[in-house]
XYZ file of C-alpha atoms in Angstrom:
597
model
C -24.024 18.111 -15.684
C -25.214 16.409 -11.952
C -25.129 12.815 -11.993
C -29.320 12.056 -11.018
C -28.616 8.367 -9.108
C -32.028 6.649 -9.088
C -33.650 5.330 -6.054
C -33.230 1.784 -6.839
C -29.837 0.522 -5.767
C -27.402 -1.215 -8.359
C -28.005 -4.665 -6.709
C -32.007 -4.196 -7.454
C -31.518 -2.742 -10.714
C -29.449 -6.265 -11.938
C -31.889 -8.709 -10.442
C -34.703 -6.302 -12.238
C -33.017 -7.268 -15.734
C -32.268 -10.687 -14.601
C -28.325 -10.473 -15.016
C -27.883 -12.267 -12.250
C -29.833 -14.477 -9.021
C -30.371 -13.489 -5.643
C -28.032 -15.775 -4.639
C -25.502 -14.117 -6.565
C -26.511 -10.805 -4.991
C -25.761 -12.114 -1.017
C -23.042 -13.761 -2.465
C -21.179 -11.124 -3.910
C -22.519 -8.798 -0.761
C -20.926 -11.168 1.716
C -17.844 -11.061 -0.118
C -17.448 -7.776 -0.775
C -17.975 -7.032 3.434
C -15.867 -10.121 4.442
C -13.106 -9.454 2.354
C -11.790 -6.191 3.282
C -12.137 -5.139 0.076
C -12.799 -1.314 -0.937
C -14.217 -3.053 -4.187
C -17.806 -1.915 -5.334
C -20.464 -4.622 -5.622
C -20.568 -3.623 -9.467
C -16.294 -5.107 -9.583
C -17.402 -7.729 -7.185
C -19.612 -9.467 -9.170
C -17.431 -8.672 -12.639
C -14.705 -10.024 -10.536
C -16.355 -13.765 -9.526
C -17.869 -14.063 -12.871
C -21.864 -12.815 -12.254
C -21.897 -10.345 -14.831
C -19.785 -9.397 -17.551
C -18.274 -5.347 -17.293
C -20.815 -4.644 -20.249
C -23.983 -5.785 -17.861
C -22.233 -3.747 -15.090
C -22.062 -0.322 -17.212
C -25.624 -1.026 -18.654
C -27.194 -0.990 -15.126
C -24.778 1.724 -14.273
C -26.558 3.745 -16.589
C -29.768 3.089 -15.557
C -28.822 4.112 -11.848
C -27.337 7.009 -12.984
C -29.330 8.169 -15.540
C -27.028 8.436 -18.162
C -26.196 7.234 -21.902
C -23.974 4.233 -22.380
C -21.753 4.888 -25.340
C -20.029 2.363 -27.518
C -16.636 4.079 -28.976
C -15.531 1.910 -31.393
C -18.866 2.771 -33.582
C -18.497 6.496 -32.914
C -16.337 8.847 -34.885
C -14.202 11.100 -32.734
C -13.042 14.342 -34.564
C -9.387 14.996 -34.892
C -9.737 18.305 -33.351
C -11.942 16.502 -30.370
C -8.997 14.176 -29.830
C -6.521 17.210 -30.150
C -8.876 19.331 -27.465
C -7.865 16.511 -24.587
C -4.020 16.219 -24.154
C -2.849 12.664 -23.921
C -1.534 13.232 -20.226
C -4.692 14.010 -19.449
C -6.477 11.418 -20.802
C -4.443 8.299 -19.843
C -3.880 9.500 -16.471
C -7.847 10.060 -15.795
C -8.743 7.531 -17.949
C -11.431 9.548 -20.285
C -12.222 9.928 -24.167
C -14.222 13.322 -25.681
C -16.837 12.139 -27.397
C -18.914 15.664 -28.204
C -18.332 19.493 -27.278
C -21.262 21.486 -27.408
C -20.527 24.940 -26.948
C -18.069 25.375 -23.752
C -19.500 21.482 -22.555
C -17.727 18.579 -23.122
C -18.892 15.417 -23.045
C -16.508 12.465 -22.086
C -16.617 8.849 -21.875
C -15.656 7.814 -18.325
C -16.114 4.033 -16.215
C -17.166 6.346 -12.904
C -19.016 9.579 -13.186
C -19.686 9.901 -9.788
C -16.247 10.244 -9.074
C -16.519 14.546 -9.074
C -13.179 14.790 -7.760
C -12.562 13.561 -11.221
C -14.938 15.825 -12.912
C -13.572 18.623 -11.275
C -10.246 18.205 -11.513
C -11.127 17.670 -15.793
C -13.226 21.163 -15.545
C -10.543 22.846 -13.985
C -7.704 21.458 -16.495
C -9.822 21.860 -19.607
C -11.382 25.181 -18.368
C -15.048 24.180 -19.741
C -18.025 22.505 -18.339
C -17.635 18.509 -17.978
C -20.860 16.311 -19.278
C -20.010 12.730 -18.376
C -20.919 9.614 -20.353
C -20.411 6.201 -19.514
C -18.523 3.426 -20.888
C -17.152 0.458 -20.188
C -13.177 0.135 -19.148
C -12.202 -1.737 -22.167
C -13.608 0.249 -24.138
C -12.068 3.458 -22.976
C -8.603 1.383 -23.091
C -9.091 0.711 -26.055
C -10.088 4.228 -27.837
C -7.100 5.736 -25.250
C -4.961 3.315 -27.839
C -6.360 3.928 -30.535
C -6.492 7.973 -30.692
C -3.586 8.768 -28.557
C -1.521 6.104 -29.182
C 0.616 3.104 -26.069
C 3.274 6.332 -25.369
C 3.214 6.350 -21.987
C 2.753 9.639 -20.066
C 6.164 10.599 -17.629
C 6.902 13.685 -15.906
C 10.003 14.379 -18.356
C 7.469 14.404 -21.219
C 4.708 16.627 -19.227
C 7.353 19.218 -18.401
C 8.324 18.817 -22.170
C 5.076 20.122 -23.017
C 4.992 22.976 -20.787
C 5.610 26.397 -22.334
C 8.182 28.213 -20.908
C 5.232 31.029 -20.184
C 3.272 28.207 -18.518
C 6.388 27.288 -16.446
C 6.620 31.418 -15.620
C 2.887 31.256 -14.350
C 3.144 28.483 -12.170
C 6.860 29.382 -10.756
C 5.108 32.359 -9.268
C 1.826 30.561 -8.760
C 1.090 32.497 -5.120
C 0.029 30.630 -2.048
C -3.163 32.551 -1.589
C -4.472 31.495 -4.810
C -4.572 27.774 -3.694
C -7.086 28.403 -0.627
C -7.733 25.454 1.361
C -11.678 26.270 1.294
C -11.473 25.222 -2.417
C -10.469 21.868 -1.337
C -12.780 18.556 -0.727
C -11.824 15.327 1.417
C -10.232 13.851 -1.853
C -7.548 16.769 -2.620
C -9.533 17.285 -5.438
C -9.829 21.638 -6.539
C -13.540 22.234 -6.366
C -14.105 25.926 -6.654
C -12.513 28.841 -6.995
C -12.079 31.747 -9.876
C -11.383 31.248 -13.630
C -8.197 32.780 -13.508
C -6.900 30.825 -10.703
C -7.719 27.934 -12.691
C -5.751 29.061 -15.926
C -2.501 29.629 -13.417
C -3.227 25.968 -11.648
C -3.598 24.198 -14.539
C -0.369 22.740 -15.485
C 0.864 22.605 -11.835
C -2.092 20.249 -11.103
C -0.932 17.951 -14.098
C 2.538 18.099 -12.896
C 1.803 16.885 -9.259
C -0.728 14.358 -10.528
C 2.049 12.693 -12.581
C 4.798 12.658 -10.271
C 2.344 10.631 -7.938
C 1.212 8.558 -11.546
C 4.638 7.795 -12.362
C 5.368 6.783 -8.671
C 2.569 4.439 -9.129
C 3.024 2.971 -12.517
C 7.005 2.069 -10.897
C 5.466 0.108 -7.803
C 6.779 2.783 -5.044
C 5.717 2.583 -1.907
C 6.818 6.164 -0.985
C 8.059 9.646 -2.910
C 10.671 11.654 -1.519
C 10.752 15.348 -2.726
C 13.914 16.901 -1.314
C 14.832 20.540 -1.504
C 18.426 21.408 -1.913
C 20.037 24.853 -2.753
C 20.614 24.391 -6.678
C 17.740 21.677 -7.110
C 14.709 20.008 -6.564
C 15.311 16.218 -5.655
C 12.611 13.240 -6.315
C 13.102 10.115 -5.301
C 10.978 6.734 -5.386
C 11.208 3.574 -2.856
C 10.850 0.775 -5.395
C 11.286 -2.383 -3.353
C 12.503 -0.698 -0.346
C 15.363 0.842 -2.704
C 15.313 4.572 -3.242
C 15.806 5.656 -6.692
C 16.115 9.235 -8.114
C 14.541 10.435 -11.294
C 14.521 13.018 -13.569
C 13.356 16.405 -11.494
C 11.227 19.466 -12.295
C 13.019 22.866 -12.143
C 13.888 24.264 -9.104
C 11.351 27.172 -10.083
C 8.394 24.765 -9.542
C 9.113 23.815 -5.952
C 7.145 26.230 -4.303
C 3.877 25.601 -6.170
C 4.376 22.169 -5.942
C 4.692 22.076 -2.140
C 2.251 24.221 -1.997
C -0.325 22.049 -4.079
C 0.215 19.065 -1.974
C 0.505 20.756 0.711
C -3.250 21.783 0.199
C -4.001 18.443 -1.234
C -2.812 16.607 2.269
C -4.762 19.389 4.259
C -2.067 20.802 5.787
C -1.620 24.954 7.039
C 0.144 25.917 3.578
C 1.147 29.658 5.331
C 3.130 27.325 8.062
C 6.541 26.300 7.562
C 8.390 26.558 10.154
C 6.940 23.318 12.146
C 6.694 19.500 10.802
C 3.278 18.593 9.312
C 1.332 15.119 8.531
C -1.659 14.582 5.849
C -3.549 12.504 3.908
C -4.742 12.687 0.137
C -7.138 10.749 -1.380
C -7.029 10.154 -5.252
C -8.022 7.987 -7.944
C -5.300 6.871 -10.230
C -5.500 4.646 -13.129
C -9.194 3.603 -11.997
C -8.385 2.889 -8.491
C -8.364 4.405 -5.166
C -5.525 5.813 -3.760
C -4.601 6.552 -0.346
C -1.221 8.577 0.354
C -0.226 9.288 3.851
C 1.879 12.732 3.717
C 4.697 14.119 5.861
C 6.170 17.618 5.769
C 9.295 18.585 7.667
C 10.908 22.131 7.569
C 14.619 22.281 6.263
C 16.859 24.810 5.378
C 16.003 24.973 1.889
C 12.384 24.395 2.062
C 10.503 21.882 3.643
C 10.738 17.620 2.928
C 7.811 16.391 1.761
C 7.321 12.634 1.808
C 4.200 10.761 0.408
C 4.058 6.895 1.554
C 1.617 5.325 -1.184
C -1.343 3.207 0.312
C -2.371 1.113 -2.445
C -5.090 -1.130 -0.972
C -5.835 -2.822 -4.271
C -2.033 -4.421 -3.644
C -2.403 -5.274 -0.191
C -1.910 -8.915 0.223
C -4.978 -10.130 2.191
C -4.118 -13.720 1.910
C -1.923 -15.578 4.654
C -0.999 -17.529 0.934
C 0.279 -14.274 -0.835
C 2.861 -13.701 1.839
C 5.951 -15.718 0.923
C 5.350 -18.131 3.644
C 7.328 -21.525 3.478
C 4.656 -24.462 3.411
C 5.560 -25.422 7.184
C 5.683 -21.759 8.358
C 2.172 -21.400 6.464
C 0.819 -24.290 8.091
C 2.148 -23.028 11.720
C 0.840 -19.574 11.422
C -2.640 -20.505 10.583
C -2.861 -22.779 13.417
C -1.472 -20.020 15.802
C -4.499 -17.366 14.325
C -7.384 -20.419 15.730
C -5.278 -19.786 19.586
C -8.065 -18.483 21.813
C -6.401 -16.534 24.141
C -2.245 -15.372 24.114
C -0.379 -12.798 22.755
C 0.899 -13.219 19.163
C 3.930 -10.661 18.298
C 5.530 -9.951 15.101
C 8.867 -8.020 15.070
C 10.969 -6.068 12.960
C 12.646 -3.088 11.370
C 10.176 0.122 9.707
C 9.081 -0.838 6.206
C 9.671 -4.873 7.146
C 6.184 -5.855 6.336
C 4.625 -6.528 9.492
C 1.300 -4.383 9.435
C 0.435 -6.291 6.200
C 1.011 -9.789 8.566
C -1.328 -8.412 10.655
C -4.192 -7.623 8.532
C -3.344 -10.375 6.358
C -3.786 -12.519 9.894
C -6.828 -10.338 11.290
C -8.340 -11.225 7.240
C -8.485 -15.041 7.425
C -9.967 -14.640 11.183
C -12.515 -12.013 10.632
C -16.092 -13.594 10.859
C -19.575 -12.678 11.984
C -18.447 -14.809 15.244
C -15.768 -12.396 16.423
C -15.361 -8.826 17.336
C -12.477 -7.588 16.321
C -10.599 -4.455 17.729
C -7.589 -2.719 16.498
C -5.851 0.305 17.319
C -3.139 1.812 15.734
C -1.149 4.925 14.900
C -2.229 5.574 12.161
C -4.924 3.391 10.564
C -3.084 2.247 7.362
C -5.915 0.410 5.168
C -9.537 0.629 6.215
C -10.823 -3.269 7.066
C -14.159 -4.053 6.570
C -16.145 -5.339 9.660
C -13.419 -4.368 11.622
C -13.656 -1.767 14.277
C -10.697 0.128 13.993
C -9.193 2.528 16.720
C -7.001 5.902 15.388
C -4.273 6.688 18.126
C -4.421 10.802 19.156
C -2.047 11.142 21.593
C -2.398 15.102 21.514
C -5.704 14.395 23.176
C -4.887 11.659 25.420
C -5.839 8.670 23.155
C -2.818 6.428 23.276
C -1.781 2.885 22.642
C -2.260 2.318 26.916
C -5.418 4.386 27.066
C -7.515 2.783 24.039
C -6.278 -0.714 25.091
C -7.980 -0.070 28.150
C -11.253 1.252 26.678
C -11.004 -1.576 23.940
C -11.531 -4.036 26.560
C -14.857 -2.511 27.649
C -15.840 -3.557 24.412
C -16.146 -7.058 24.672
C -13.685 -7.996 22.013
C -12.612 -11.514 21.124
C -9.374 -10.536 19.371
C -7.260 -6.802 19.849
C -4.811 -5.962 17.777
C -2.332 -3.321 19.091
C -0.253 -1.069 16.247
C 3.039 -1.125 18.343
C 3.668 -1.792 21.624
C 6.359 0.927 22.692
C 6.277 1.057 26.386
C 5.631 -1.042 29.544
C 1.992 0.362 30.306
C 0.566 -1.219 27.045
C 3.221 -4.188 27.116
C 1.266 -4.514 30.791
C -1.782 -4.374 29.669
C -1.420 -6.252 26.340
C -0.638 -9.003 28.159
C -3.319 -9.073 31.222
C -5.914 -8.919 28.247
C -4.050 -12.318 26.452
C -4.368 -13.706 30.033
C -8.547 -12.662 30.404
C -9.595 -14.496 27.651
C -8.554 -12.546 24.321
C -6.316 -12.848 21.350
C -3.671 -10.139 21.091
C -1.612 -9.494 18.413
C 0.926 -6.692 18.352
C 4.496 -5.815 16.648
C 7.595 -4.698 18.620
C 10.763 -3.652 17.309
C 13.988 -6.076 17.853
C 16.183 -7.591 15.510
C 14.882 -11.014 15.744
C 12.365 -13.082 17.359
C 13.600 -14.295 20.729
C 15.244 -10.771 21.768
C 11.491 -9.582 21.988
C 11.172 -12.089 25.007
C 13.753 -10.486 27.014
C 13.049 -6.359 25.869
C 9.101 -7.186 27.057
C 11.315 -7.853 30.694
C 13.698 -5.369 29.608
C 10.270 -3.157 30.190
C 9.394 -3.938 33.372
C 7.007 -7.151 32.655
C 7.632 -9.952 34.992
C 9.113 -13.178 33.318
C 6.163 -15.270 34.687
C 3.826 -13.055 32.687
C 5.836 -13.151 29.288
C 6.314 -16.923 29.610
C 2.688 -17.458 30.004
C 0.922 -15.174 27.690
C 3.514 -14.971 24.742
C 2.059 -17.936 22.468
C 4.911 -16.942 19.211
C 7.068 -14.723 18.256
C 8.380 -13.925 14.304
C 10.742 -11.520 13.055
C 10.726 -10.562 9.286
C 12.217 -8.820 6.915
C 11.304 -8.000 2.920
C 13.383 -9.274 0.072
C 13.517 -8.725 -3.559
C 12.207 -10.929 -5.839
C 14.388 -12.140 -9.138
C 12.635 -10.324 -11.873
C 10.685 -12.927 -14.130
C 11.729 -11.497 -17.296
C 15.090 -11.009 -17.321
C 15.823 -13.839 -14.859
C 19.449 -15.829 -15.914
C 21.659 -18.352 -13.985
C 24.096 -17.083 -11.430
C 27.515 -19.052 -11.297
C 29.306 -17.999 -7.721
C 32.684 -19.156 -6.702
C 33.525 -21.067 -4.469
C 35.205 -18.076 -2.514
C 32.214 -16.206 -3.324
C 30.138 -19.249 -1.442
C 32.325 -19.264 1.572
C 31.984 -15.181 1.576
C 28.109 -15.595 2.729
C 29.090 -18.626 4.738
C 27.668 -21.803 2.615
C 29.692 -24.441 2.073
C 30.623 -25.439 -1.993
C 30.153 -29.097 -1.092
C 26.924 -28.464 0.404
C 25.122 -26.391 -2.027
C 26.781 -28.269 -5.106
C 23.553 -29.106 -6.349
C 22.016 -26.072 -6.511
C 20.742 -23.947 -9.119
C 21.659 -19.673 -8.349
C 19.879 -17.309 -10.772
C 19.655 -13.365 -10.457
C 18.332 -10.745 -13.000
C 19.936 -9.149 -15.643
C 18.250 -6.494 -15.837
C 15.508 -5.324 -18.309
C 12.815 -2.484 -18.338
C 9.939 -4.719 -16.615
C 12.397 -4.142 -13.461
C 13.957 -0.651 -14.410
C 17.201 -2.685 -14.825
C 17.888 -3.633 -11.305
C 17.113 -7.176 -11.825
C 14.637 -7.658 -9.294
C 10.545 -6.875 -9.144
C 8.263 -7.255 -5.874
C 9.394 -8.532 -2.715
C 8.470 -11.416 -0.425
C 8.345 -12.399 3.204
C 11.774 -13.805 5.171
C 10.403 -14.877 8.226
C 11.484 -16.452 11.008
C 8.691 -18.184 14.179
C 9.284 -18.844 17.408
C 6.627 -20.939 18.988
C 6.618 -21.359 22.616
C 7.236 -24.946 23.990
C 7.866 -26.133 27.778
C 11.675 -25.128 27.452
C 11.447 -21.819 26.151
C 9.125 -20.989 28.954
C 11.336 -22.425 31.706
C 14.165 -20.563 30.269
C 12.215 -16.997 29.699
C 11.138 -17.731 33.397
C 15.524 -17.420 34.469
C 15.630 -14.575 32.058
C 18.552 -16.632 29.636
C 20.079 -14.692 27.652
C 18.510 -14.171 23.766
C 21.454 -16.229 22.589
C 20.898 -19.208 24.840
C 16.427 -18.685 23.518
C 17.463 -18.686 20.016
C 19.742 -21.926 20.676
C 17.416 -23.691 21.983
C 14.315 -22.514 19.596
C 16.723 -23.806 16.504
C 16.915 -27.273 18.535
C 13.287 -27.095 18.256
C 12.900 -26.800 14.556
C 13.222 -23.111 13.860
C 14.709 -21.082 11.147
C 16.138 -17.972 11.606
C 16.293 -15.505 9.305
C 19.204 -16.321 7.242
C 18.049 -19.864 7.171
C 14.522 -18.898 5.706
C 16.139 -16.222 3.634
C 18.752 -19.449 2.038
C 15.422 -21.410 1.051
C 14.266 -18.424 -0.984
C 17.796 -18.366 -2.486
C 17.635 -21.819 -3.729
C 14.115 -21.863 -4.952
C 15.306 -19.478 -7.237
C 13.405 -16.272 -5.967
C 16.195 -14.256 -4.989
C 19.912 -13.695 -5.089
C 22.367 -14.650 -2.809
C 23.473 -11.237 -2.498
C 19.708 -9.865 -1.247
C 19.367 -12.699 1.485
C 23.038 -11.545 3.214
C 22.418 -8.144 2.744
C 18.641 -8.555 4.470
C 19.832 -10.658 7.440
C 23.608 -9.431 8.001
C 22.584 -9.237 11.835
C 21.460 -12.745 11.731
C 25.131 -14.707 12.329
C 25.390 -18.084 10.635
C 24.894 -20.526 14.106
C 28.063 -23.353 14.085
C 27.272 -27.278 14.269
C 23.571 -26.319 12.575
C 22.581 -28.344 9.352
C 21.327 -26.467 6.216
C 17.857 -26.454 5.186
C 17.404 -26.351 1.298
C 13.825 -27.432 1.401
C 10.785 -27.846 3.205
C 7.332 -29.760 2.833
């Protein structure tokens, strides 16, 4: 059944029934643009209080036209229940609540979403009716009928049938025809047989990405090898292999993402990049794919773009109090260049839209170009690099500033052309901000001379530098005390007498952290801000060591310094901060920091 929207949008439809004010309304609209947020108004105003998520799913089915069901007074059949396989329905997050001939009708929070629809036709092989209700509600009946068992790829491929497994082993490529595909990876046409053989390769894929997910990874490695199919997860920048389908599956699964990521699925022979849009566990999805030939079949690599879990707030960082406090005056600088260094994976493109957030206002226009464009930022303009056509970092900084921006920020600057022209922009009257990659913060100084930019023009646009890298965090619930030696002290170069009074801790292990002992990760970070000195010296081209002397003179802490406060405020081990900053040399004659206001 097609979703009939009416004509009156979800904003007028709320006022109409008086759930909430017009104030509310340009409240919550404000928010929802300034925030760069992909959040719907309807989540917006659950989120700040407005309405409560059963006034949101009654005007919801006014807009759309369709009945709001409460499950906990309906009675669900066994055999309903039995028709939808738990996988199915925790991972889409739907109940059956009638089947009328080859319809079903299901309970579901968003049934515009036909990606989902689809996707529930095509594994169900009948006709999809949606209903709506509200997300408790489905959470609640998901308990209550099929039970807190969560779904994982060892149980899916436990519930295969060996005949199943047969079909989709030799699942051919030209079934999975890239004109059945939409924007959102989602299989939208295409016959009923092809269906019956997709079926359980569809669930399969969905879950590995679900169970990548549910574990916090920020990428999934699947790695052919002569005797077996490999998958990895990055949890917390730590790669960790689980349980694998057969070997027998890895051509339909490449196959399915590759058609899922857009990608030539008859072309193997050259690398390959993709996106897929999904919606997991009632939010949107982005994963950025990569596909690279090898001699057993090709890589494929999915990095996991969870907006919903992109810190947006300077304060969600990790940022010492001090650092905090020096950042946010650096982001009201008019003019200058602000860079932020570091390794791949370090954390620096959430700094900058975490930075490019707190400064994005009606007042400014705001610019960025990058390869690629990560997370989508509302009321920013936002530039994709396409170097096969010309568009690079040097060419769309020069067209950017046509534009009449106030503040640019530049994905990476990798040569001397847009190091040039970074920098004449911070010295016309605009805010740059831009990453580079060196170890720490004062050898970017000398590599932006290193690339043919004159000392005078570093020293005077460069307003700061930081370098930063991500460490674990001490998992919360199995967290325990941590008694090192003294030997073990002098090892990582404190001194026992100095840190006698500290309290270590590190994690035990438990499954909230899949027995590691740590969950999440924070910000080490070390700033550089440019005084009279540092200029002077950048202007003789001194050496890095002689910058970073004189910067920790001035007050800074480099990154084993800042990585030792998070050590004895308890959030991580001392084995994490040595292992994150072993290029970062304890400096002799400097006193330890162990706190900072």
């Amino acid at each position: 059944m097609a979703v009939v929207e009416s004509s009156r949008s979800l904003g007028q439809i709320l006022l109409a029934q008086g759930a909430i004010t017009q104030e509310q309304l340009k409240d919550a609209l404000k928010r929802q643009q300034t925030r760069a947020s992909n959040k719907r108004l309807g989540d917006v105003l659950v989120s700040f209080g407005y309405i409560t998520a059963q006034h949101l799913a009654e005007a919801l089915a006014t807009q759309l036209n369709l009945p709001l069901v409460n499950l906990a007074n309906l009675a669900i059949s066994q055999e309903l229940i039995d028709f939808v396989q738990p996988s199915i329905a925790k991972i889409y997050q739907i109940v059956p609540v009638r089947k009328e001939g080859n319809t079903l009708y299901v309970a579901m929070t968003d049934p515009t979403n036909l990606g989902v629809v689809d996707n529930l036709r095509l594994l169900l092989e009948c006709n999809i009716s949606p209903v709506l209700a509200t997300p408790e509600d489905i959470k609640e009946a998901i308990r209550k009928y099929y039970g807190l068992e969560e779904v994982t790829v060892d149980t899916m491929l436990s519930q295969v049938s060996g005949d199943s497994l047969s079909t989709v082993s030799s699942l051919s490529v030209s079934s999975l025809s890239v004109e059945s595909i939409e924007f959102d990876g989602s299989i939208m046409e295409g016959g009923e047989d092809e269906e019956s053989d997709e079926g359980p390769v569809i669930k399969l894929v969905t879950l590995l990405i679900l169970e990548a997910f549910r574990h916090r990874a920020s990428d999934i490695h699947i790695e052919p090898f002569e005797r077996e199919l490999k998958v990895r997860y990055r949890i917390d920048g730590i790669l960790h292999e689980v349980n694998p389908p057969p070997k027998a599956l890895q051509n339909a699964i490449l196959s399915r993402l590759k058609i899922m990521a857009g990608m030539d699925i008859s072309e193997k022979r050259i690398p390959q990049d993709g996106r897929i849009k999904l919606q997991l566990m009632g939010k949107d999805i982005d994963l950025r794919a990569s596909a690279l030939p090898a001699i057993y079949g090709e890589s494929f690599v999915l990095r996991i773009l969870d907006k919903s879990s992109l810190a947006l707030d300077l304060r969600d960082l990790g940022y010492a109090v001090d650092t905090l406090r020096n950042w946010e005056g650096l982001l009201h600088t008019p003019t200058g260049i602000i860079l932020v260094t570091g390794p791949t994976g370090s954390g620096k493109t959430t700094t900058l839209y975490a930075s490019l957030n707190t400064i994005n206002t009606p007042e400014r226009k705001i610019i960025t170009i990058e390869n690629p464009v990560e997370y989508v930022l509302s009321g920013i303009n936002q530039v994709q690099i396409e170097e096969e056509i010309g568009l690079t970092f040097a060419a769309g900084l020069r067209s950017i500033l046509r534009q009449s921006p106030d503040i640019i920020m530049v994905g990476e600057i990798r040569d001397g052309e847009t190091a040039e022209i970074a920098i004449r922009s911070a010295l016309t009257g605009h805010l740059v901000f831009s990453t580079l990659h060196t170890n720490d913060s004062a050898g970017a100084l000398n590599r932006l001379i290193d690339m043919g930019i004159k000392p005078f023009l570093v020293a005077s646009a460069i307003q700061a530098v930081s370098a930063q890298r991500l460490v674990r965090k001490i998992c919360k619930s199995c967290k325990t005390e941590d008694h090192p030696t003294e030997e073990r002290l002098r090892q990582v170069g404190l001194n026992p007498e100095e840190v006698a009074d500290i309290n270590f801790f590190k994690g035990a292990g438990c499954e909230n952290c899949n027995r590691t002992g740590y969950h999440g990760r924070t910000t080490v970070l070390e700033l550089l801000l440019m005084s009279h000195n540092i200029r002077e010296m950048v202007l003789k081209h001194e050496p890095t060591g002689a910058l970073k002397n004189q910067a920790r003179k001035e007050g800074m802490r480099t990154l084993r310094d800042d990585a030792w406060l998070k050590v004895f405020s308890g959030m991580t081990t001392l084995e994490e901060a040595v292992m994150i900053t072993q290029q970062d040399d304890p400096m002799p004659g400097m006193r330890l920091v162990k706190s900072v206001t």
